[in-house]
GROMACS .gro file of C-alpha atoms in nm:
model
  384
    1MET     CA    1  -3.533  -1.277   0.382
    2ALA     CA    2  -3.388  -0.930   0.436
    3ASP     CA    3  -3.540  -0.712   0.706
    4SER     CA    4  -3.775  -0.452   0.559
    5THR     CA    5  -3.902  -0.284   0.876
    6TYR     CA    6  -3.693   0.021   0.789
    7LEU     CA    7  -3.946   0.095   0.514
    8SER     CA    8  -4.184   0.214   0.787
    9TRP     CA    9  -3.947   0.501   0.867
   10PRO     CA   10  -4.078   0.850   0.783
   11PHE     CA   11  -3.811   0.898   0.516
   12PHE     CA   12  -4.030   0.705   0.272
   13ALA     CA   13  -4.356   0.760   0.090
   14ASP     CA   14  -4.591   0.479  -0.010
   15ALA     CA   15  -4.445   0.491  -0.362
   16HIS     CA   16  -4.102   0.404  -0.223
   17ARG     CA   17  -4.241   0.111  -0.028
   18ALA     CA   18  -4.419  -0.016  -0.338
   19LEU     CA   19  -4.101   0.023  -0.542
   20GLN     CA   20  -3.896  -0.185  -0.300
   21ARG     CA   21  -4.168  -0.451  -0.274
   22ASP     CA   22  -4.211  -0.480  -0.652
   23LEU     CA   23  -3.838  -0.482  -0.724
   24SER     CA   24  -3.773  -0.747  -0.458
   25ALA     CA   25  -4.041  -0.968  -0.611
   26TRP     CA   26  -3.901  -0.919  -0.962
   27ARG     CA   27  -3.545  -0.985  -0.840
   28ASP     CA   28  -3.639  -1.312  -0.675
   29ARG     CA   29  -3.862  -1.424  -0.961
   30ASP     CA   30  -3.706  -1.295  -1.282
   31LEU     CA   31  -3.349  -1.168  -1.237
   32GLN     CA   32  -3.118  -1.406  -1.418
   33LEU     CA   33  -2.783  -1.407  -1.240
   34GLN     CA   34  -2.487  -1.396  -1.475
   35ASP     CA   35  -2.151  -1.568  -1.482
   36ASP     CA   36  -1.903  -1.293  -1.393
   37SER     CA   37  -1.606  -1.459  -1.563
   38ASP     CA   38  -1.677  -1.216  -1.847
   39PRO     CA   39  -1.787  -0.905  -1.655
   40GLY     CA   40  -1.851  -0.704  -1.970
   41ALA     CA   41  -2.093  -0.960  -2.108
   42ALA     CA   42  -2.255  -0.998  -1.765
   43CYS     CA   43  -2.311  -0.623  -1.734
   44ARG     CA   44  -2.460  -0.603  -2.082
   45ALA     CA   45  -2.701  -0.880  -1.985
   46TYR     CA   46  -2.796  -0.706  -1.661
   47VAL     CA   47  -2.854  -0.374  -1.840
   48THR     CA   48  -3.079  -0.553  -2.090
   49GLN     CA   49  -3.278  -0.720  -1.812
   50LEU     CA   50  -3.312  -0.402  -1.607
   51GLY     CA   51  -3.411  -0.202  -1.912
   52SER     CA   52  -3.670  -0.451  -2.031
   53ALA     CA   53  -3.827  -0.465  -1.685
   54GLY     CA   54  -3.843  -0.085  -1.661
   55TRP     CA   55  -3.610  -0.037  -1.364
   56LEU     CA   56  -3.362   0.177  -1.557
   57LYS     CA   57  -3.633   0.441  -1.594
   58TYR     CA   58  -3.547   0.549  -1.240
   59ALA     CA   59  -3.200   0.652  -1.363
   60VAL     CA   60  -3.328   0.938  -1.582
   61PRO     CA   61  -3.601   1.206  -1.551
   62ARG     CA   62  -3.954   1.149  -1.681
   63ALA     CA   63  -3.924   1.404  -1.961
   64HIS     CA   64  -3.671   1.179  -2.133
   65GLY     CA   65  -3.812   0.835  -2.067
   66GLY     CA   66  -3.779   0.815  -1.691
   67ALA     CA   67  -4.020   0.704  -1.420
   68LEU     CA   68  -4.021   1.023  -1.210
   69ASP     CA   69  -4.006   1.395  -1.277
   70THR     CA   70  -3.654   1.423  -1.133
   71LEU     CA   71  -3.386   1.187  -1.008
   72ASP     CA   72  -3.518   1.064  -0.674
   73VAL     CA   73  -3.229   0.963  -0.450
   74ARG     CA   74  -3.442   0.747  -0.221
   75SER     CA   75  -3.555   0.545  -0.522
   76LEU     CA   76  -3.199   0.513  -0.649
   77CYS     CA   77  -3.086   0.395  -0.306
   78LEU     CA   78  -3.366   0.143  -0.268
   79ILE     CA   79  -3.290  -0.001  -0.612
   80ARG     CA   80  -2.916  -0.031  -0.546
   81GLU     CA   81  -2.976  -0.186  -0.204
   82THR     CA   82  -3.236  -0.432  -0.332
   83LEU     CA   83  -3.032  -0.544  -0.632
   84GLY     CA   84  -2.713  -0.557  -0.425
   85TYR     CA   85  -2.876  -0.809  -0.195
   86SER     CA   86  -2.859  -1.062  -0.480
   87SER     CA   87  -2.579  -0.939  -0.705
   88GLY     CA   88  -2.315  -0.671  -0.668
   89LEU     CA   89  -2.265  -0.673  -1.043
   90ALA     CA   90  -2.636  -0.624  -1.114
   91GLU     CA   91  -2.656  -0.323  -0.882
   92PHE     CA   92  -2.335  -0.189  -1.039
   93ALA     CA   93  -2.494  -0.213  -1.385
   94PHE     CA   94  -2.791  -0.010  -1.263
   95ALA     CA   95  -2.572   0.241  -1.081
   96MET     CA   96  -2.355   0.313  -1.383
   97GLN     CA   97  -2.659   0.388  -1.597
   98GLY     CA   98  -2.738   0.661  -1.345
   99LEU     CA   99  -2.386   0.790  -1.282
  100GLY     CA  100  -2.285   0.777  -1.648
  101SER     CA  101  -2.588   0.977  -1.754
  102GLY     CA  102  -2.624   1.185  -1.439
  103PRO     CA  103  -2.416   1.479  -1.567
  104ILE     CA  104  -2.647   1.499  -1.869
  105SER     CA  105  -2.963   1.470  -1.655
  106LEU     CA  106  -2.845   1.736  -1.410
  107PHE     CA  107  -2.649   1.980  -1.626
  108GLY     CA  108  -2.691   1.887  -1.993
  109SER     CA  109  -2.864   2.081  -2.267
  110ASP     CA  110  -3.207   1.974  -2.385
  111ALA     CA  111  -3.046   1.847  -2.704
  112LEU     CA  112  -2.805   1.622  -2.511
  113LYS     CA  113  -3.087   1.494  -2.292
  114ARG     CA  114  -3.295   1.404  -2.597
  115LYS     CA  115  -2.998   1.240  -2.764
  116TYR     CA  116  -2.878   1.017  -2.481
  117LEU     CA  117  -3.125   0.970  -2.197
  118PRO     CA  118  -3.406   0.772  -2.365
  119ASP     CA  119  -3.169   0.494  -2.469
  120VAL     CA  120  -3.015   0.484  -2.120
  121ALA     CA  121  -3.364   0.438  -1.974
  122THR     CA  122  -3.442   0.140  -2.195
  123GLY     CA  123  -3.101  -0.025  -2.175
  124ARG     CA  124  -3.026   0.024  -2.545
  125ALA     CA  125  -2.728   0.238  -2.444
  126ILE     CA  126  -2.467   0.181  -2.172
  127ALA     CA  127  -2.323   0.485  -1.995
  128ALA     CA  128  -1.978   0.561  -1.852
  129PHE     CA  129  -1.830   0.832  -1.628
  130ALA     CA  130  -1.464   0.902  -1.707
  131MET     CA  131  -1.281   1.115  -1.452
  132SER     CA  132  -1.001   0.914  -1.285
  133GLU     CA  133  -0.647   0.909  -1.418
  134THR     CA  134  -0.328   0.733  -1.314
  135ASP     CA  135  -0.226   1.027  -1.096
  136ALA     CA  136  -0.570   1.176  -1.038
  137GLY     CA  137  -0.795   0.957  -0.828
  138SER     CA  138  -0.907   1.122  -0.507
  139ASP     CA  139  -0.718   1.434  -0.616
  140VAL     CA  140  -0.942   1.490  -0.918
  141ALA     CA  141  -0.805   1.839  -0.983
  142ALA     CA  142  -0.471   1.677  -1.075
  143MET     CA  143  -0.617   1.540  -1.400
  144GLN     CA  144  -0.407   1.603  -1.711
  145THR     CA  145  -0.647   1.513  -1.993
  146THR     CA  146  -0.716   1.834  -2.187
  147ALA     CA  147  -0.977   1.976  -2.419
  148ARG     CA  148  -0.911   2.259  -2.663
  149ARG     CA  149  -1.131   2.446  -2.903
  150ASP     CA  150  -1.066   2.404  -3.275
  151GLY     CA  151  -1.322   2.591  -3.480
  152THR     CA  152  -1.663   2.445  -3.397
  153SER     CA  153  -1.510   2.133  -3.242
  154MET     CA  154  -1.346   2.027  -2.918
  155VAL     CA  155  -1.031   1.817  -2.936
  156ILE     CA  156  -0.954   1.585  -2.644
  157ASP     CA  157  -0.611   1.446  -2.557
  158GLY     CA  158  -0.514   1.233  -2.258
  159GLU     CA  159  -0.585   0.909  -2.079
  160LYS     CA  160  -0.843   0.797  -1.824
  161THR     CA  161  -0.816   0.481  -1.617
  162TRP     CA  162  -1.022   0.283  -1.363
  163ILE     CA  163  -1.316   0.361  -1.591
  164SER     CA  164  -1.625   0.149  -1.525
  165ASN     CA  165  -1.787   0.012  -1.841
  166ALA     CA  166  -1.475   0.085  -2.047
  167GLY     CA  167  -1.510  -0.113  -2.366
  168ILE     CA  168  -1.884  -0.176  -2.337
  169ALA     CA  169  -2.014   0.180  -2.299
  170SER     CA  170  -2.206   0.353  -2.577
  171HIS     CA  171  -2.088   0.693  -2.456
  172TYR     CA  172  -1.843   0.838  -2.206
  173VAL     CA  173  -1.885   1.156  -2.003
  174VAL     CA  174  -1.524   1.276  -1.995
  175PHE     CA  175  -1.383   1.539  -1.761
  176CYS     CA  176  -1.086   1.741  -1.885
  177ARG     CA  177  -0.871   2.041  -1.813
  178TRP     CA  178  -0.975   2.349  -2.008
  179PRO     CA  179  -0.656   2.557  -2.044
  180GLU     CA  180  -0.844   2.830  -2.230
  181GLY     CA  181  -1.017   2.914  -1.901
  182GLY     CA  182  -0.707   2.907  -1.679
  183ASP     CA  183  -0.523   2.665  -1.454
  184ARG     CA  184  -0.827   2.570  -1.247
  185SER     CA  185  -1.071   2.544  -1.534
  186PHE     CA  186  -1.233   2.215  -1.636
  187ILE     CA  187  -1.485   2.095  -1.891
  188ALA     CA  188  -1.721   1.797  -1.928
  189VAL     CA  189  -1.776   1.646  -2.272
  190VAL     CA  190  -1.987   1.354  -2.399
  191ILE     CA  191  -1.792   1.132  -2.639
  192ASP     CA  192  -1.955   0.845  -2.825
  193ALA     CA  193  -1.783   0.509  -2.837
  194GLY     CA  194  -1.633   0.462  -3.181
  195THR     CA  195  -1.535   0.828  -3.218
  196PRO     CA  196  -1.200   0.845  -3.400
  197GLY     CA  197  -0.923   0.906  -3.149
  198LEU     CA  198  -1.093   0.715  -2.867
  199ALA     CA  199  -0.931   0.380  -2.788
  200ILE     CA  200  -0.964   0.123  -2.511
  201THR     CA  201  -0.600   0.049  -2.432
  202GLY     CA  202  -0.637  -0.198  -2.150
  203THR     CA  203  -0.866  -0.380  -1.909
  204ILE     CA  204  -0.819  -0.406  -1.534
  205ASP     CA  205  -0.879  -0.735  -1.355
  206VAL     CA  206  -0.998  -0.675  -0.999
  207MET     CA  207  -1.081  -0.904  -0.706
  208SER     CA  208  -1.456  -0.877  -0.766
  209PRO     CA  209  -1.505  -0.883  -1.145
  210HIS     CA  210  -1.625  -0.557  -1.297
  211PRO     CA  211  -1.577  -0.413  -1.647
  212LEU     CA  212  -1.293  -0.168  -1.581
  213GLY     CA  213  -1.038  -0.030  -1.822
  214THR     CA  214  -0.821   0.247  -1.957
  215VAL     CA  215  -0.942   0.486  -2.225
  216ARG     CA  216  -0.703   0.695  -2.435
  217PHE     CA  217  -0.795   1.007  -2.631
  218SER     CA  218  -0.563   1.106  -2.911
  219GLY     CA  219  -0.680   1.410  -3.104
  220CYS     CA  220  -1.035   1.295  -3.036
  221ARG     CA  221  -1.266   1.548  -3.200
  222VAL     CA  222  -1.627   1.612  -3.099
  223ALA     CA  223  -1.873   1.889  -3.183
  224SER     CA  224  -1.885   2.178  -2.936
  225ASP     CA  225  -2.249   2.100  -2.859
  226GLN     CA  226  -2.128   1.782  -2.682
  227VAL     CA  227  -2.010   1.997  -2.391
  228ILE     CA  228  -2.214   1.952  -2.070
  229GLY     CA  229  -2.286   2.282  -1.901
  230GLU     CA  230  -2.050   2.574  -1.955
  231PRO     CA  231  -1.687   2.536  -2.061
  232GLY     CA  232  -1.474   2.603  -1.755
  233LYS     CA  233  -1.735   2.472  -1.509
  234GLY     CA  234  -1.675   2.102  -1.558
  235MET     CA  235  -1.574   2.047  -1.196
  236ARG     CA  236  -1.914   2.177  -1.088
  237VAL     CA  237  -2.070   1.915  -1.313
  238ALA     CA  238  -1.851   1.638  -1.170
  239LEU     CA  239  -1.892   1.725  -0.804
  240GLY     CA  240  -2.263   1.799  -0.836
  241THR     CA  241  -2.320   1.459  -0.992
  242LEU     CA  242  -2.111   1.277  -0.732
  243ASP     CA  243  -2.289   1.468  -0.453
  244LEU     CA  244  -2.618   1.315  -0.566
  245PHE     CA  245  -2.493   0.961  -0.634
  246ARG     CA  246  -2.249   0.920  -0.342
  247THR     CA  247  -2.532   0.837  -0.101
  248THR     CA  248  -2.634   0.548  -0.326
  249VAL     CA  249  -2.294   0.383  -0.274
  250GLY     CA  250  -2.386   0.353   0.092
  251ALA     CA  251  -2.715   0.195  -0.012
  252ALA     CA  252  -2.532  -0.063  -0.223
  253ALA     CA  253  -2.320  -0.147   0.081
  254LEU     CA  254  -2.640  -0.193   0.280
  255GLY     CA  255  -2.762  -0.451   0.032
  256LEU     CA  256  -2.441  -0.650   0.065
  257ALA     CA  257  -2.445  -0.623   0.444
  258ARG     CA  258  -2.807  -0.737   0.472
  259ARG     CA  259  -2.733  -1.044   0.260
  260ALA     CA  260  -2.431  -1.133   0.474
  261PHE     CA  261  -2.634  -1.084   0.792
  262ASP     CA  262  -2.919  -1.305   0.672
  263THR     CA  263  -2.675  -1.574   0.560
  264ALA     CA  264  -2.503  -1.568   0.899
  265LEU     CA  265  -2.835  -1.578   1.088
  266ALA     CA  266  -2.949  -1.886   0.897
  267HIS     CA  267  -2.617  -2.056   0.966
  268VAL     CA  268  -2.597  -1.989   1.340
  269ARG     CA  269  -2.956  -2.107   1.390
  270GLU     CA  270  -2.884  -2.441   1.221
  271ARG     CA  271  -2.520  -2.511   1.299
  272ARG     CA  272  -2.461  -2.702   1.622
  273ALA     CA  273  -2.143  -2.721   1.828
  274PHE     CA  274  -2.079  -2.854   2.178
  275GLY     CA  275  -2.437  -2.975   2.205
  276GLN     CA  276  -2.617  -2.652   2.116
  277ALA     CA  277  -2.687  -2.418   1.825
  278LEU     CA  278  -2.426  -2.151   1.759
  279ALA     CA  279  -2.706  -1.899   1.814
  280ASP     CA  280  -2.724  -2.007   2.181
  281PHE     CA  281  -2.370  -1.890   2.256
  282GLN     CA  282  -2.348  -1.543   2.407
  283LEU     CA  283  -2.054  -1.449   2.185
  284THR     CA  284  -2.265  -1.531   1.880
  285GLN     CA  285  -2.550  -1.323   2.018
  286ALA     CA  286  -2.314  -1.030   2.073
  287ALA     CA  287  -2.195  -1.055   1.714
  288VAL     CA  288  -2.554  -1.060   1.587
  289ALA     CA  289  -2.637  -0.753   1.796
  290ASP     CA  290  -2.335  -0.564   1.662
  291MET     CA  291  -2.419  -0.654   1.302
  292ALA     CA  292  -2.786  -0.558   1.332
  293THR     CA  293  -2.702  -0.227   1.498
  294ALA     CA  294  -2.441  -0.140   1.235
  295ILE     CA  295  -2.689  -0.208   0.955
  296ASP     CA  296  -2.963   0.007   1.108
  297ALA     CA  297  -2.722   0.291   1.186
  298SER     CA  298  -2.599   0.284   0.828
  299ALA     CA  299  -2.951   0.280   0.689
  300LEU     CA  300  -3.047   0.581   0.900
  301LEU     CA  301  -2.756   0.782   0.760
  302VAL     CA  302  -2.814   0.668   0.402
  303TYR     CA  303  -3.183   0.747   0.396
  304ARG     CA  304  -3.141   1.071   0.589
  305ALA     CA  305  -2.904   1.191   0.317
  306ALA     CA  306  -3.135   1.070   0.041
  307TRP     CA  307  -3.445   1.227   0.202
  308THR     CA  308  -3.261   1.556   0.255
  309ARG     CA  309  -3.165   1.574  -0.111
  310ASP     CA  310  -3.513   1.479  -0.227
  311GLN     CA  311  -3.663   1.751  -0.008
  312GLY     CA  312  -3.484   2.008  -0.222
  313ALA     CA  313  -3.143   2.064  -0.065
  314ASP     CA  314  -2.900   2.189  -0.330
  315ARG     CA  315  -2.610   1.999  -0.178
  316VAL     CA  316  -2.587   1.716   0.074
  317THR     CA  317  -2.209   1.701   0.085
  318ARG     CA  318  -2.180   1.633   0.457
  319GLU     CA  319  -2.478   1.398   0.477
  320ALA     CA  320  -2.367   1.198   0.172
  321ALA     CA  321  -2.009   1.170   0.299
  322MET     CA  322  -2.131   1.043   0.639
  323ALA     CA  323  -2.364   0.794   0.471
  324LYS     CA  324  -2.097   0.651   0.243
  325LEU     CA  325  -1.833   0.645   0.516
  326VAL     CA  326  -2.039   0.466   0.778
  327ALA     CA  327  -2.233   0.234   0.546
  328THR     CA  328  -1.931   0.102   0.356
  329GLU     CA  329  -1.710   0.064   0.662
  330SER     CA  330  -1.991  -0.101   0.859
  331ALA     CA  331  -2.073  -0.335   0.572
  332GLN     CA  332  -1.710  -0.447   0.562
  333GLN     CA  333  -1.730  -0.526   0.935
  334VAL     CA  334  -2.065  -0.704   0.905
  335ILE     CA  335  -1.945  -0.918   0.616
  336ASP     CA  336  -1.619  -1.000   0.792
  337ARG     CA  337  -1.815  -1.107   1.098
  338ALA     CA  338  -2.039  -1.322   0.880
  339VAL     CA  339  -1.734  -1.497   0.736
  340GLN     CA  340  -1.611  -1.560   1.091
  341LEU     CA  341  -1.944  -1.704   1.201
  342LEU     CA  342  -1.949  -1.943   0.905
  343GLY     CA  343  -1.595  -2.053   0.981
  344ALA     CA  344  -1.429  -2.260   0.710
  345ARG     CA  345  -1.748  -2.250   0.503
  346GLY     CA  346  -1.712  -1.874   0.480
  347VAL     CA  347  -1.385  -1.880   0.290
  348VAL     CA  348  -1.480  -2.138   0.029
  349ARG     CA  349  -1.466  -1.976  -0.314
  350GLY     CA  350  -1.818  -1.929  -0.444
  351ALA     CA  351  -1.978  -1.918  -0.100
  352THR     CA  352  -2.215  -1.623  -0.058
  353VAL     CA  353  -2.016  -1.451   0.215
  354GLU     CA  354  -1.687  -1.511   0.031
  355ARG     CA  355  -1.829  -1.331  -0.273
  356LEU     CA  356  -1.961  -1.050  -0.056
  357TYR     CA  357  -1.620  -1.018   0.113
  358ARG     CA  358  -1.464  -0.944  -0.226
  359GLU     CA  359  -1.750  -0.724  -0.347
  360ILE     CA  360  -1.759  -0.485  -0.052
  361ARG     CA  361  -1.393  -0.387  -0.061
  362ALA     CA  362  -1.408  -0.155  -0.361
  363LEU     CA  363  -1.701   0.042  -0.220
  364ARG     CA  364  -1.471   0.181   0.049
  365ILE     CA  365  -1.254   0.327  -0.228
  366TYR     CA  366  -1.453   0.441  -0.532
  367GLU     CA  367  -1.642   0.772  -0.547
  368GLY     CA  368  -1.419   0.899  -0.268
  369THR     CA  369  -1.222   0.682  -0.026
  370THR     CA  370  -1.310   0.654   0.341
  371GLU     CA  371  -1.023   0.890   0.418
  372ILE     CA  372  -1.151   1.150   0.173
  373GLN     CA  373  -1.500   1.129   0.326
  374LYS     CA  374  -1.352   1.205   0.667
  375LEU     CA  375  -1.176   1.511   0.526
  376VAL     CA  376  -1.498   1.626   0.362
  377ILE     CA  377  -1.695   1.590   0.686
  378ALA     CA  378  -1.428   1.768   0.888
  379GLY     CA  379  -1.413   2.049   0.632
  380GLN     CA  380  -1.789   2.091   0.644
  381MET     CA  381  -1.789   2.111   1.024
  382LEU     CA  382  -1.480   2.328   1.070
  383HIS     CA  383  -1.557   2.580   0.799
  384ALA     CA  384  -1.936   2.598   0.820
   0.00000   0.00000   0.00000
């Protein structure tokens, strides 16, 4: 069983402790793990389960079907961590409901909130966040997809790739250049799946199955009231949303790391070699100490960032970058050490730590690579 002593830290209120306790019980009792050979179908099933059980309500504000008045980052982190302990794909399904609707929750008009958020909260709709392009990953300002005004409509042209939930999403929040506003002007637009001119042109098969694909927009026309925020300020929408959700990536990594740690602990207590349990060897004990310390250090950074945001900070750019950087890198090290402690059993396909080894790798890349987080932190410190 995963350690829960961190819940006594002052970052949390009683409501957070109850949330983690109730979700853990539901996960162990009711969550039906899905075959990830069809990641799209698996994610649909997870969204349905999470919606029916009420957990998706934490991904939107109360006014539009949510559980709390505003998006509470500590709750989002606890949910991602707790789900990630059992299934990386289940926590991904929850996370994308938040990230794919986050721009609407944070910056959208009342009409957009009424139109999209209630169905996200129940799982009737699946959300997607479309920013990356072939030549615009970490360098998001290099995107080439454009939006132009045509009467009372916006017309979108371009291609997005590495898009989570491509092909299964009900709507896509799409970030585009806005030439009308100048070279450094961007816009965010909500486009419904099935809109003429929107096509899924490919799927991407990755080492840990997720529904990823490429979305092309060819003269894709939407009403001007589908714009999120002000035309020309789309980058503010994108970065503001990522600033809130980036900390939760670190929480997801924590869930994976805790599962690897618990699996390794159970193994070294039971496995015997040279007449004693592996746990009796000093090298094993050193590994356990390193893993436990890395997990607690990561948790402190994750929940500091989440608490800071929930206390009313407008931006937690530095705190979120530190949390994601340390938690994802540490989780990779913890999981790798778990594989080593299990020996040959750790590399058998389908083994828990083998799955975790594949699942953790992408978290060090998406929503800002480790290298980008270091640049962000340095920039915050050098130019404060």
